[in-house]
Tab-separated table of C-alpha atoms and ligand atoms in Angstrom:
chain	number	residue	atom	x	y	z
A	1	UNK	CA	-1.363	-26.209	-20.581
A	2	UNK	CA	-3.641	-29.206	-21.130
A	3	UNK	CA	-2.537	-31.839	-19.278
A	4	UNK	CA	-1.816	-35.065	-21.481
A	5	UNK	CA	-4.602	-37.894	-20.006
A	6	UNK	CA	-3.949	-40.766	-22.497
A	7	UNK	CA	-0.937	-43.184	-23.019
A	8	UNK	CA	-0.932	-45.690	-25.911
A	9	UNK	CA	-0.877	-48.553	-23.687
A	10	UNK	CA	-4.357	-50.002	-22.847
A	11	UNK	CA	-6.210	-48.569	-19.717
A	12	UNK	CA	-6.335	-50.222	-16.354
A	13	UNK	CA	-2.964	-52.397	-17.187
A	14	UNK	CA	0.229	-49.733	-16.594
A	15	UNK	CA	-0.126	-46.948	-14.171
A	16	UNK	CA	-0.260	-44.208	-16.354
A	17	UNK	CA	-3.397	-45.921	-18.471
A	18	UNK	CA	-4.924	-46.491	-15.367
A	19	UNK	CA	-4.474	-42.951	-13.520
A	20	UNK	CA	-5.722	-41.462	-17.106
A	21	UNK	CA	-8.753	-43.816	-16.516
A	22	UNK	CA	-10.059	-41.665	-13.091
A	23	UNK	CA	-8.550	-38.168	-14.718
A	24	UNK	CA	-5.300	-37.989	-13.043
A	25	UNK	CA	-1.567	-38.297	-14.208
A	26	UNK	CA	1.005	-40.932	-12.532
A	27	UNK	CA	4.446	-39.467	-12.930
A	28	UNK	CA	8.500	-40.383	-12.551
A	29	UNK	CA	11.097	-38.228	-11.441
A	30	UNK	CA	13.704	-38.607	-14.484
A	31	UNK	CA	17.403	-38.312	-14.723
A	32	UNK	CA	17.894	-36.704	-18.115
A	33	UNK	CA	20.758	-38.569	-18.685
A	34	UNK	CA	19.105	-42.013	-18.114
A	35	UNK	CA	17.256	-41.254	-21.305
A	36	UNK	CA	19.700	-42.703	-23.272
A	37	UNK	CA	19.339	-46.100	-21.300
A	38	UNK	CA	16.902	-48.464	-23.130
A	39	UNK	CA	16.068	-50.247	-19.978
A	40	UNK	CA	15.213	-47.108	-18.010
A	41	UNK	CA	13.049	-45.553	-21.203
A	42	UNK	CA	11.271	-48.540	-21.628
A	43	UNK	CA	9.626	-48.614	-18.352
A	44	UNK	CA	9.371	-44.898	-18.204
A	45	UNK	CA	7.456	-44.930	-21.405
A	46	UNK	CA	5.136	-47.838	-20.594
A	47	UNK	CA	3.848	-46.915	-17.350
A	48	UNK	CA	4.215	-42.939	-16.698
A	49	UNK	CA	2.065	-40.379	-18.450
A	50	UNK	CA	4.013	-37.482	-16.323
A	51	UNK	CA	7.627	-36.552	-15.810
A	52	UNK	CA	9.476	-34.270	-13.535
A	53	UNK	CA	13.400	-33.426	-13.838
A	54	UNK	CA	14.828	-34.880	-10.759
A	55	UNK	CA	17.335	-31.943	-10.776
A	56	UNK	CA	18.001	-30.654	-14.553
A	57	UNK	CA	15.310	-27.687	-13.878
A	58	UNK	CA	16.933	-26.505	-10.770
A	59	UNK	CA	18.641	-22.731	-10.407
A	60	UNK	CA	22.148	-24.375	-10.309
A	61	UNK	CA	21.831	-26.300	-13.480
A	62	UNK	CA	19.922	-23.727	-15.428
A	63	UNK	CA	21.486	-20.358	-14.662
A	64	UNK	CA	24.785	-21.561	-13.838
A	65	UNK	CA	26.184	-17.910	-14.375
A	66	UNK	CA	23.967	-14.916	-13.727
A	67	UNK	CA	22.035	-13.981	-16.413
A	68	UNK	CA	23.544	-17.305	-18.335
A	69	UNK	CA	21.018	-19.683	-18.963
A	70	UNK	CA	21.232	-23.401	-20.245
A	71	UNK	CA	17.901	-25.374	-20.654
A	72	UNK	CA	19.349	-28.102	-22.525
A	73	UNK	CA	18.890	-31.080	-20.374
A	74	UNK	CA	15.545	-29.558	-19.335
A	75	UNK	CA	13.941	-29.225	-23.228
A	76	UNK	CA	15.629	-32.666	-23.612
A	77	UNK	CA	12.924	-33.774	-21.057
A	78	UNK	CA	10.278	-31.814	-22.390
A	79	UNK	CA	10.792	-33.073	-25.896
A	80	UNK	CA	10.892	-36.825	-24.829
A	81	UNK	CA	7.553	-35.941	-22.705
A	82	UNK	CA	6.163	-34.185	-25.808
A	83	UNK	CA	6.737	-37.274	-27.990
A	84	UNK	CA	5.243	-39.731	-25.601
A	85	UNK	CA	2.048	-37.837	-24.414
A	86	UNK	CA	3.261	-37.008	-20.915
A	87	UNK	CA	2.733	-33.873	-18.972
A	88	UNK	CA	5.573	-32.130	-17.286
A	89	UNK	CA	5.937	-31.006	-13.649
A	90	UNK	CA	8.438	-28.112	-13.388
A	91	UNK	CA	10.676	-28.626	-10.244
A	92	UNK	CA	11.695	-25.943	-8.779
A	93	UNK	CA	11.745	-21.954	-9.593
A	94	UNK	CA	12.990	-21.213	-6.051
A	95	UNK	CA	14.661	-23.620	-3.462
A	96	UNK	CA	17.352	-22.762	-0.568
A	97	UNK	CA	19.011	-25.752	-1.771
A	98	UNK	CA	20.901	-26.326	-5.031
A	99	UNK	CA	21.450	-22.377	-5.896
A	100	UNK	CA	24.537	-21.825	-7.905
A	101	UNK	CA	27.186	-20.413	-6.231
A	102	UNK	CA	26.622	-16.580	-7.414
A	103	UNK	CA	23.444	-16.548	-5.785
A	104	UNK	CA	24.729	-18.281	-2.610
A	105	UNK	CA	26.611	-15.436	-2.438
A	106	UNK	CA	23.981	-12.770	-2.532
A	107	UNK	CA	21.375	-11.138	-0.288
A	108	UNK	CA	19.115	-8.311	-0.109
A	109	UNK	CA	17.556	-6.697	-3.141
A	110	UNK	CA	20.072	-8.003	-5.424
A	111	UNK	CA	19.213	-11.516	-4.520
A	112	UNK	CA	15.235	-10.513	-4.982
A	113	UNK	CA	15.831	-9.338	-7.760
A	114	UNK	CA	18.117	-12.235	-9.233
A	115	UNK	CA	15.551	-14.534	-8.081
A	116	UNK	CA	12.581	-12.796	-9.507
A	117	UNK	CA	14.291	-12.407	-12.782
A	118	UNK	CA	14.991	-16.342	-12.450
A	119	UNK	CA	11.516	-17.161	-12.248
A	120	UNK	CA	10.420	-15.004	-14.850
A	121	UNK	CA	13.103	-16.204	-17.508
A	122	UNK	CA	12.570	-19.802	-16.611
A	123	UNK	CA	8.904	-19.739	-16.700
A	124	UNK	CA	8.928	-17.896	-19.498
A	125	UNK	CA	11.281	-20.349	-21.622
A	126	UNK	CA	8.954	-23.180	-20.767
A	127	UNK	CA	5.641	-21.152	-21.010
A	128	UNK	CA	2.924	-23.281	-22.346
A	129	UNK	CA	5.045	-26.874	-22.127
A	130	UNK	CA	4.588	-27.111	-17.965
A	131	UNK	CA	1.443	-28.519	-16.124
A	132	UNK	CA	2.382	-27.340	-13.050
A	133	UNK	CA	5.498	-25.715	-11.509
A	134	UNK	CA	6.867	-26.102	-8.057
A	135	UNK	CA	7.277	-22.478	-7.839
A	136	UNK	CA	8.666	-22.696	-4.373
A	137	UNK	CA	9.873	-25.658	-2.610
A	138	UNK	CA	10.778	-26.616	0.849
A	139	UNK	CA	10.305	-23.113	2.504
A	140	UNK	CA	9.082	-24.037	5.776
A	141	UNK	CA	11.054	-25.247	8.906
A	142	UNK	CA	10.959	-28.543	10.465
A	143	UNK	CA	10.035	-29.228	13.745
A	144	UNK	CA	6.960	-27.395	16.062
A	145	UNK	CA	7.470	-23.898	14.727
A	146	UNK	CA	5.321	-23.760	12.113
A	147	UNK	CA	7.206	-21.039	10.598
A	148	UNK	CA	9.638	-20.011	7.732
A	149	UNK	CA	12.922	-21.876	7.176
A	150	UNK	CA	15.688	-19.457	7.652
A	151	UNK	CA	17.437	-19.235	4.204
A	152	UNK	CA	19.367	-16.239	1.900
A	153	UNK	CA	15.643	-15.897	0.242
A	154	UNK	CA	13.596	-15.914	3.244
A	155	UNK	CA	16.259	-13.384	4.377
A	156	UNK	CA	14.985	-11.068	1.871
A	157	UNK	CA	11.358	-10.536	3.332
A	158	UNK	CA	8.664	-12.858	4.098
A	159	UNK	CA	7.045	-11.469	0.955
A	160	UNK	CA	9.360	-13.420	-1.531
A	161	UNK	CA	7.360	-16.536	-1.825
A	162	UNK	CA	4.147	-14.534	-3.282
A	163	UNK	CA	6.795	-12.537	-5.058
A	164	UNK	CA	7.959	-15.772	-6.806
A	165	UNK	CA	4.158	-16.430	-7.667
A	166	UNK	CA	3.045	-13.433	-8.968
A	167	UNK	CA	6.353	-13.406	-11.622
A	168	UNK	CA	5.723	-17.212	-12.488
A	169	UNK	CA	1.823	-16.292	-13.243
A	170	UNK	CA	2.963	-13.533	-15.401
A	171	UNK	CA	5.293	-15.492	-17.326
A	172	UNK	CA	3.334	-18.619	-18.077
A	173	UNK	CA	-0.434	-17.865	-17.170
A	174	UNK	CA	-1.417	-21.560	-18.064
A	175	UNK	CA	0.789	-23.061	-15.579
A	176	UNK	CA	-0.830	-24.084	-12.375
A	177	UNK	CA	1.502	-22.747	-9.805
A	178	UNK	CA	2.328	-25.070	-6.739
A	179	UNK	CA	4.044	-24.726	-3.256
A	180	UNK	CA	6.089	-28.268	-2.609
A	181	UNK	CA	7.341	-29.187	0.729
A	182	UNK	CA	8.000	-32.639	2.634
A	183	UNK	CA	7.174	-33.672	6.201
A	184	UNK	CA	3.772	-32.508	5.559
A	185	UNK	CA	2.327	-36.040	5.592
A	186	UNK	CA	-0.640	-35.472	7.849
A	187	UNK	CA	-1.838	-32.804	10.060
A	188	UNK	CA	0.897	-31.311	12.025
A	189	UNK	CA	2.769	-28.138	12.722
A	190	UNK	CA	4.738	-27.835	9.544
A	191	UNK	CA	1.922	-28.670	7.301
A	192	UNK	CA	-0.537	-26.672	9.161
A	193	UNK	CA	2.064	-23.175	8.623
A	194	UNK	CA	1.956	-24.006	5.156
A	195	UNK	CA	-1.916	-24.384	4.997
A	196	UNK	CA	-1.954	-20.750	6.805
A	197	UNK	CA	-0.115	-19.312	4.081
A	198	UNK	CA	-2.504	-20.955	1.277
A	199	UNK	CA	-5.382	-19.574	3.166
A	200	UNK	CA	-3.615	-16.249	3.393
A	201	UNK	CA	-2.495	-16.339	-0.343
A	202	UNK	CA	-6.190	-17.228	-1.354
A	203	UNK	CA	-7.780	-14.418	0.615
A	204	UNK	CA	-5.371	-11.826	-0.726
A	205	UNK	CA	-5.294	-13.200	-4.230
A	206	UNK	CA	-1.935	-14.477	-4.636
A	207	UNK	CA	-2.171	-16.530	-7.516
A	208	UNK	CA	-1.834	-20.000	-6.398
A	209	UNK	CA	-3.132	-23.358	-7.750
A	210	UNK	CA	-1.900	-26.332	-6.279
A	211	UNK	CA	0.074	-27.677	-3.078
A	212	UNK	CA	2.504	-30.561	-3.535
A	213	UNK	CA	3.077	-33.035	-0.776
A	214	UNK	CA	6.665	-34.680	-1.232
A	215	UNK	CA	6.002	-37.952	0.619
A	216	UNK	CA	9.347	-39.367	1.059
A	217	UNK	CA	7.737	-41.909	3.587
A	218	UNK	CA	9.416	-44.218	6.129
A	219	UNK	CA	7.747	-47.579	7.384
A	220	UNK	CA	4.203	-45.906	8.251
A	221	UNK	CA	1.554	-43.517	7.292
A	222	UNK	CA	0.008	-40.751	9.293
A	223	UNK	CA	-3.614	-41.728	9.659
A	224	UNK	CA	-4.656	-38.285	8.614
A	225	UNK	CA	-2.955	-38.452	5.452
A	226	UNK	CA	-5.953	-38.246	3.353
A	227	UNK	CA	-7.874	-35.349	5.856
A	228	UNK	CA	-4.564	-33.502	5.195
A	229	UNK	CA	-5.147	-33.585	1.344
A	230	UNK	CA	-8.556	-32.633	1.821
A	231	UNK	CA	-8.114	-29.714	4.114
A	232	UNK	CA	-5.633	-28.343	1.639
A	233	UNK	CA	-7.899	-29.072	-1.262
A	234	UNK	CA	-11.263	-27.467	0.638
A	235	UNK	CA	-9.095	-24.082	0.554
A	236	UNK	CA	-9.573	-23.957	-3.269
A	237	UNK	CA	-6.105	-25.562	-4.632
A	238	UNK	CA	-5.350	-28.729	-6.338
A	239	UNK	CA	-3.131	-31.128	-4.128
A	240	UNK	CA	-0.739	-33.672	-5.628
A	241	UNK	CA	1.591	-36.478	-4.278
A	242	UNK	CA	5.236	-34.882	-5.818
A	243	UNK	CA	7.917	-36.807	-4.860
A	244	UNK	CA	6.612	-40.445	-3.430
A	245	UNK	CA	9.134	-42.824	-2.305
A	246	UNK	CA	8.558	-45.339	0.520
A	247	UNK	CA	10.947	-47.112	2.907
A	248	UNK	CA	11.365	-51.170	1.948
A	249	UNK	CA	9.956	-53.579	4.358
A	250	UNK	CA	6.930	-55.095	5.181
A	251	UNK	CA	4.764	-52.172	4.946
A	252	UNK	CA	6.132	-51.056	1.600
A	253	UNK	CA	3.238	-52.249	-0.810
A	254	UNK	CA	0.324	-51.258	1.832
A	255	UNK	CA	1.716	-47.831	2.286
A	256	UNK	CA	2.051	-47.177	-1.575
A	257	UNK	CA	-1.742	-48.979	-2.093
A	258	UNK	CA	-2.883	-46.243	1.064
A	259	UNK	CA	-1.510	-43.384	-0.399
A	260	UNK	CA	-2.885	-43.878	-3.935
A	261	UNK	CA	-6.318	-44.419	-2.484
A	262	UNK	CA	-6.022	-41.399	-0.265
A	263	UNK	CA	-5.403	-39.338	-3.761
A	264	UNK	CA	-8.200	-40.845	-5.370
A	265	UNK	CA	-10.747	-40.185	-2.497
A	266	UNK	CA	-9.416	-36.242	-2.629
A	267	UNK	CA	-11.350	-35.066	-6.030
A	268	UNK	CA	-8.910	-32.301	-6.019
A	269	UNK	CA	-5.786	-34.529	-6.158
A	270	UNK	CA	-4.784	-34.372	-9.660
A	271	UNK	CA	-1.809	-36.964	-9.735
A	272	UNK	CA	1.045	-38.949	-8.092
A	273	UNK	CA	4.656	-38.929	-9.121
A	274	UNK	CA	7.082	-41.234	-7.635
A	275	UNK	CA	10.733	-39.945	-7.331
A	276	UNK	CA	12.349	-41.901	-9.628
A	277	UNK	CA	11.633	-45.273	-11.822
A	278	UNK	CA	13.738	-48.301	-10.362
A	279	UNK	CA	14.990	-48.409	-6.641
A	280	UNK	CA	18.594	-48.097	-8.447
A	281	UNK	CA	18.056	-44.814	-9.490
A	282	UNK	CA	16.883	-43.498	-6.398
A	283	UNK	CA	18.437	-41.033	-4.299
A	284	UNK	CA	17.455	-43.410	-1.315
A	285	UNK	CA	19.959	-45.758	-2.239
A	286	UNK	CA	19.645	-48.993	-0.059
A	287	UNK	CA	15.886	-48.277	0.942
A	288	UNK	CA	14.839	-49.773	-2.612
A	289	UNK	CA	11.939	-47.195	-1.910
A	290	UNK	CA	10.410	-47.093	-5.836
A	291	UNK	CA	8.044	-49.441	-7.495
A	292	UNK	CA	10.374	-51.432	-9.689
A	293	UNK	CA	13.703	-53.255	-8.863
A	294	UNK	CA	17.017	-52.433	-10.328
A	295	UNK	CA	16.164	-55.275	-12.806
A	296	UNK	CA	13.279	-53.480	-13.774
A	297	UNK	CA	10.675	-55.916	-12.547
A	298	UNK	CA	7.590	-54.766	-10.858
A	299	UNK	CA	7.982	-54.855	-7.276
A	300	UNK	CA	4.549	-55.866	-4.840
A	301	UNK	CA	4.138	-52.049	-4.414
A	302	UNK	CA	4.003	-51.550	-8.159
A	303	UNK	CA	0.860	-54.030	-7.681
A	304	UNK	CA	-0.765	-52.122	-4.766
A	305	UNK	CA	-0.644	-49.034	-6.634
A	306	UNK	CA	-2.315	-50.399	-9.739
A	307	UNK	CA	-5.159	-52.056	-7.605
A	308	UNK	CA	-5.628	-49.041	-5.754
A	309	UNK	CA	-5.944	-47.243	-9.275
A	310	UNK	CA	-8.283	-49.733	-10.713
A	311	UNK	CA	-10.441	-49.970	-7.974
A	312	UNK	CA	-10.595	-46.130	-7.684
A	313	UNK	CA	-13.928	-44.055	-8.520
A	314	UNK	CA	-14.380	-40.902	-9.685
A	315	UNK	CA	-12.765	-38.085	-12.142
A	316	UNK	CA	-11.202	-34.931	-10.614
A	317	UNK	CA	-12.833	-31.704	-12.449
A	318	UNK	CA	-10.386	-28.922	-11.337
A	319	UNK	CA	-10.464	-25.510	-12.805
A	320	UNK	CA	-7.999	-23.876	-14.687
A	321	UNK	CA	-5.144	-21.544	-13.379
A	322	UNK	CA	-6.924	-18.410	-12.020
A	323	UNK	CA	-5.246	-14.972	-12.033
A	324	UNK	CA	-6.233	-12.620	-9.247
A	325	UNK	CA	-8.673	-9.638	-9.854
A	326	UNK	CA	-6.567	-6.607	-10.728
A	327	UNK	CA	-6.142	-3.671	-8.083
A	328	UNK	CA	-7.938	-1.366	-10.290
A	329	UNK	CA	-10.777	-2.317	-12.168
A	330	UNK	CA	-10.702	-1.634	-16.234
A	331	UNK	CA	-12.545	1.135	-17.556
A	332	UNK	CA	-15.396	0.158	-20.044
A	333	UNK	CA	-14.947	2.662	-22.699
A	334	UNK	CA	-12.522	2.596	-25.614
A	335	UNK	CA	-10.657	0.278	-27.893
A	336	UNK	CA	-9.002	-1.217	-24.991
A	337	UNK	CA	-8.021	-0.637	-21.272
A	338	UNK	CA	-5.250	-1.994	-19.189
A	339	UNK	CA	-4.922	-2.316	-15.718
A	340	UNK	CA	-2.054	-3.210	-13.314
A	341	UNK	CA	-1.170	-5.227	-10.581
A	342	UNK	CA	1.963	-4.781	-8.476
A	343	UNK	CA	4.249	-6.786	-6.356
A	344	UNK	CA	6.716	-4.766	-5.013
A	345	UNK	CA	9.822	-5.115	-2.542
A	346	UNK	CA	12.459	-2.973	-1.096
A	347	UNK	CA	13.950	-1.784	-4.433
A	348	UNK	CA	11.793	-3.542	-6.949
A	349	UNK	CA	8.832	-4.552	-8.437
A	350	UNK	CA	6.902	-7.095	-10.876
A	351	UNK	CA	4.006	-5.619	-12.786
A	352	UNK	CA	1.477	-7.608	-13.955
A	353	UNK	CA	-0.683	-5.971	-16.846
A	354	UNK	CA	-4.403	-7.033	-18.137
A	355	UNK	CA	-5.171	-5.589	-21.485
A	356	UNK	CA	-9.224	-6.071	-22.185
A	357	UNK	CA	-10.491	-5.417	-25.606
A	358	UNK	CA	-13.319	-2.923	-26.221
A	359	UNK	CA	-16.672	-3.642	-28.128
A	360	UNK	CA	-14.661	-3.785	-31.534
A	361	UNK	CA	-11.954	-6.146	-30.692
A	362	UNK	CA	-7.992	-5.144	-31.304
A	363	UNK	CA	-5.575	-5.964	-34.365
A	364	UNK	CA	-3.029	-4.766	-32.057
A	365	UNK	CA	-2.475	-2.833	-28.989
A	366	UNK	CA	0.009	-0.182	-27.154
A	367	UNK	CA	-0.001	0.403	-23.897
A	368	UNK	CA	1.602	3.616	-21.985
A	369	UNK	CA	2.847	3.640	-18.479
A	370	UNK	CA	4.599	6.498	-17.007
A	371	UNK	CA	7.279	5.209	-14.054
A	372	UNK	CA	7.727	7.334	-11.259
A	373	UNK	CA	11.044	8.955	-10.893
A	374	UNK	CA	13.908	6.800	-10.444
A	375	UNK	CA	12.196	3.537	-11.627
A	376	UNK	CA	13.131	1.896	-14.881
A	377	UNK	CA	11.879	-1.272	-16.746
A	378	UNK	CA	14.630	-3.776	-16.759
A	379	UNK	CA	12.884	-6.991	-18.011
A	380	UNK	CA	9.539	-7.146	-20.047
A	381	UNK	CA	7.594	-10.273	-21.322
A	382	UNK	CA	5.013	-10.938	-23.403
A	383	UNK	CA	5.152	-7.351	-24.958
A	384	UNK	CA	7.889	-5.503	-26.560
A	385	UNK	CA	9.040	-2.247	-24.559
A	386	UNK	CA	9.932	1.047	-25.999
A	387	UNK	CA	12.259	2.946	-23.603
A	388	UNK	CA	12.874	1.960	-19.574
A	389	UNK	CA	12.302	5.193	-17.845
A	390	UNK	CA	9.408	8.103	-17.940
A	391	UNK	CA	7.045	7.186	-20.275
A	392	UNK	CA	7.479	3.562	-21.220
A	393	UNK	CA	5.092	1.885	-24.192
A	394	UNK	CA	4.343	-1.900	-24.322
A	395	UNK	CA	3.662	-3.042	-27.839
A	396	UNK	CA	1.772	-6.436	-27.987
A	397	UNK	CA	3.927	-9.347	-29.579
A	398	UNK	CA	2.616	-11.715	-32.460
A	399	UNK	CA	0.856	-14.150	-30.522
A	400	UNK	CA	-1.298	-11.729	-28.072
A	401	UNK	CA	-2.458	-8.345	-30.294
A	402	UNK	CA	-5.465	-9.942	-31.708
A	403	UNK	CA	-8.190	-9.805	-29.180
A	404	UNK	CA	-11.964	-10.361	-29.697
A	405	UNK	CA	-14.450	-7.884	-27.627
A	406	UNK	CA	-13.796	-8.199	-24.009
A	407	UNK	CA	-10.903	-10.982	-24.366
A	408	UNK	CA	-7.954	-10.309	-22.146
A	409	UNK	CA	-4.373	-10.520	-22.944
A	410	UNK	CA	-1.937	-10.220	-20.194
A	411	UNK	CA	1.935	-9.100	-19.910
A	412	UNK	CA	4.448	-8.051	-17.235
A	413	UNK	CA	7.402	-6.472	-17.087
A	414	UNK	CA	10.223	-5.702	-13.702
A	415	UNK	CA	11.670	-2.645	-12.685
A	416	UNK	CA	14.159	-1.434	-10.200
A	417	UNK	CA	13.138	1.521	-7.642
A	418	UNK	CA	9.459	2.148	-6.692
A	419	UNK	CA	6.598	1.400	-8.889
A	420	UNK	CA	3.816	2.739	-7.117
A	421	UNK	CA	1.376	4.905	-8.697
A	422	UNK	CA	1.477	3.780	-12.456
A	423	UNK	CA	-1.736	4.658	-14.656
A	424	UNK	CA	-1.569	2.337	-17.810
A	425	UNK	CA	-3.310	3.724	-20.693
A	426	UNK	CA	-4.586	1.285	-23.425
A	427	UNK	CA	-4.667	2.228	-27.414
A	428	UNK	CA	-6.046	-0.102	-29.789
A	429	UNK	CA	-5.006	-0.690	-33.725
B	1	G3I	O1	26.170	-34.696	-11.186
B	1	G3I	C1	27.292	-34.361	-10.400
B	1	G3I	C2	28.054	-35.511	-10.660
B	1	G3I	O2	28.560	-34.964	-12.051
B	1	G3I	C3	29.107	-35.628	-9.413
B	1	G3I	O3	30.111	-36.437	-9.580
B	1	G3I	C4	28.617	-36.000	-8.262
B	1	G3I	C5	29.538	-35.803	-7.077
B	1	G3I	O4	28.848	-35.326	-5.853
B	1	G3I	O5	27.199	-35.007	-8.105
B	1	G3I	C6	26.175	-35.085	-9.005
B	1	G3I	O6	25.357	-34.503	-8.946
B	1	G3I	C7	24.419	-34.639	-7.607
B	1	G3I	C8	23.161	-34.947	-8.394
B	1	G3I	O7	22.240	-35.277	-7.554
B	1	G3I	C9	23.011	-35.877	-9.370
B	1	G3I	O8	23.262	-36.834	-9.112
B	1	G3I	C10	24.486	-33.916	-6.224
B	1	G3I	O9	25.723	-34.042	-5.911
B	1	G3I	C11	23.356	-34.099	-5.449
B	1	G3I	O10	23.508	-33.301	-4.600
B	1	G3I	C12	21.891	-34.072	-6.216
B	1	G3I	O11	21.321	-34.894	-5.172
B	1	G3I	C13	19.899	-34.527	-5.642
B	1	G3I	C14	19.222	-33.815	-4.220
B	1	G3I	O12	17.971	-33.296	-4.731
B	1	G3I	C15	19.786	-32.236	-3.872
B	1	G3I	O13	19.464	-31.686	-2.708
B	1	G3I	C16	18.797	-35.705	-5.815
B	1	G3I	O14	19.693	-36.431	-7.132
B	1	G3I	C17	17.739	-35.516	-5.816
B	1	G3I	O15	16.967	-36.370	-5.699
B	1	G3I	C18	17.194	-34.540	-4.780
B	1	G3I	O16	15.742	-34.192	-4.906
B	1	G3I	C19	15.333	-33.560	-3.935
B	1	G3I	C20	14.255	-32.478	-4.599
B	1	G3I	O17	14.525	-31.918	-5.743
B	1	G3I	C21	13.480	-31.990	-3.438
B	1	G3I	N1	12.834	-32.694	-2.596
B	1	G3I	C22	13.780	-33.654	-1.993
B	1	G3I	C23	14.422	-34.374	-3.109
B	1	G3I	C24	15.144	-35.462	-2.097
B	1	G3I	O18	16.356	-35.018	-1.245
């Protein structure tokens, strides 16, 4: 989706308006039930032009029973954002914490399938409404290993992160897809482990667009905070400060100002989010870690951020989400062509299909795919499937059938069994 860059407030006098002048957003994590508290919403609407749900879009919240989705709180936040010109960060599709009980008890391919289905269903529900998704949150270990954190998701296979990113891209091609983590404030073993993963994803065409640096900070800031953001940006991803809060004390305002200046100095740093609005809304309790006190007054830290935003120069120019090239190049003749890119694991797969219109364009299209024996389609998005085994036909849905010459539509499906060796054929009408 296109990010909202303006608010009703005058430029330079609020966090959101000042960030927007620099082509960036300034956001807050929102506890959705507080949207009915006017003291809270007054500050939110005046100062911020981006929101993220503090808890309500997490797996335990929106899929409390397997296959039973409840998006009511998340939808409420999205409506509030749309009504007030705010962009929305989505947090988070997969995380080792705040999983529903039914998922906590699963493992192996059953968990992998459930997780990918969760990614697909949630990203599809919010398709077109999310600026950036935290597709995977906190998958790396603390300490010096630079490796992955142990979790039920990690035990389904090291490729679970890329499987999640591919499924998210297929479900919402317009959202930027982020990896998000904490204790990554500076160049250290953990941030380097993540850096290596992002570099690997970029080299293999795994769709990743951004990295979130939570930045839950203490009383000092790593001297290489900006350099760390920059080394990720140099890999070709956006960077975002996603959960900023800072321990109270003499240095709080200085640290807030320094983080803001670091973001503005990195052309691919697209925005900053604080993890709450007022000190008393914060998960950090007596740390008084936010920009507004419990009475809603602006703190010194607020002024430091606003001054840094107003003093900053430059506007980021960041490309839209990019989908990796298909594994098989589409043929150039015929009314349309189709290519499939496959993401498989033991017992299942997600197929992302690109349909490219030929020189006459299309009014509609059909793609036939013959599945290997034993495979079956369990779930389809952005197309309508006929059949689930053998030769399955996928027809366009109403918004993606009409293509001009060379235009591309994408759809996807998830299956059980092996999807290896599928060759799609496309027919245009
Ligand atoms: O809503 C229930 C309430 O009904 C119940 O009475 C109460 C009793 O414990 O719990 C309430 O739920 C709590 C929820 O916050 C809402 O307040 C959960 O117990 C509590 O675990 C949950 O904490 C959240 C935490 O993530 C979970 O790990 C925090 O609000 C939230 O700020 C925090 O956010 C995380 C990010 O998602 C990821 N990065 C770190 C960040 C801070 O921990």
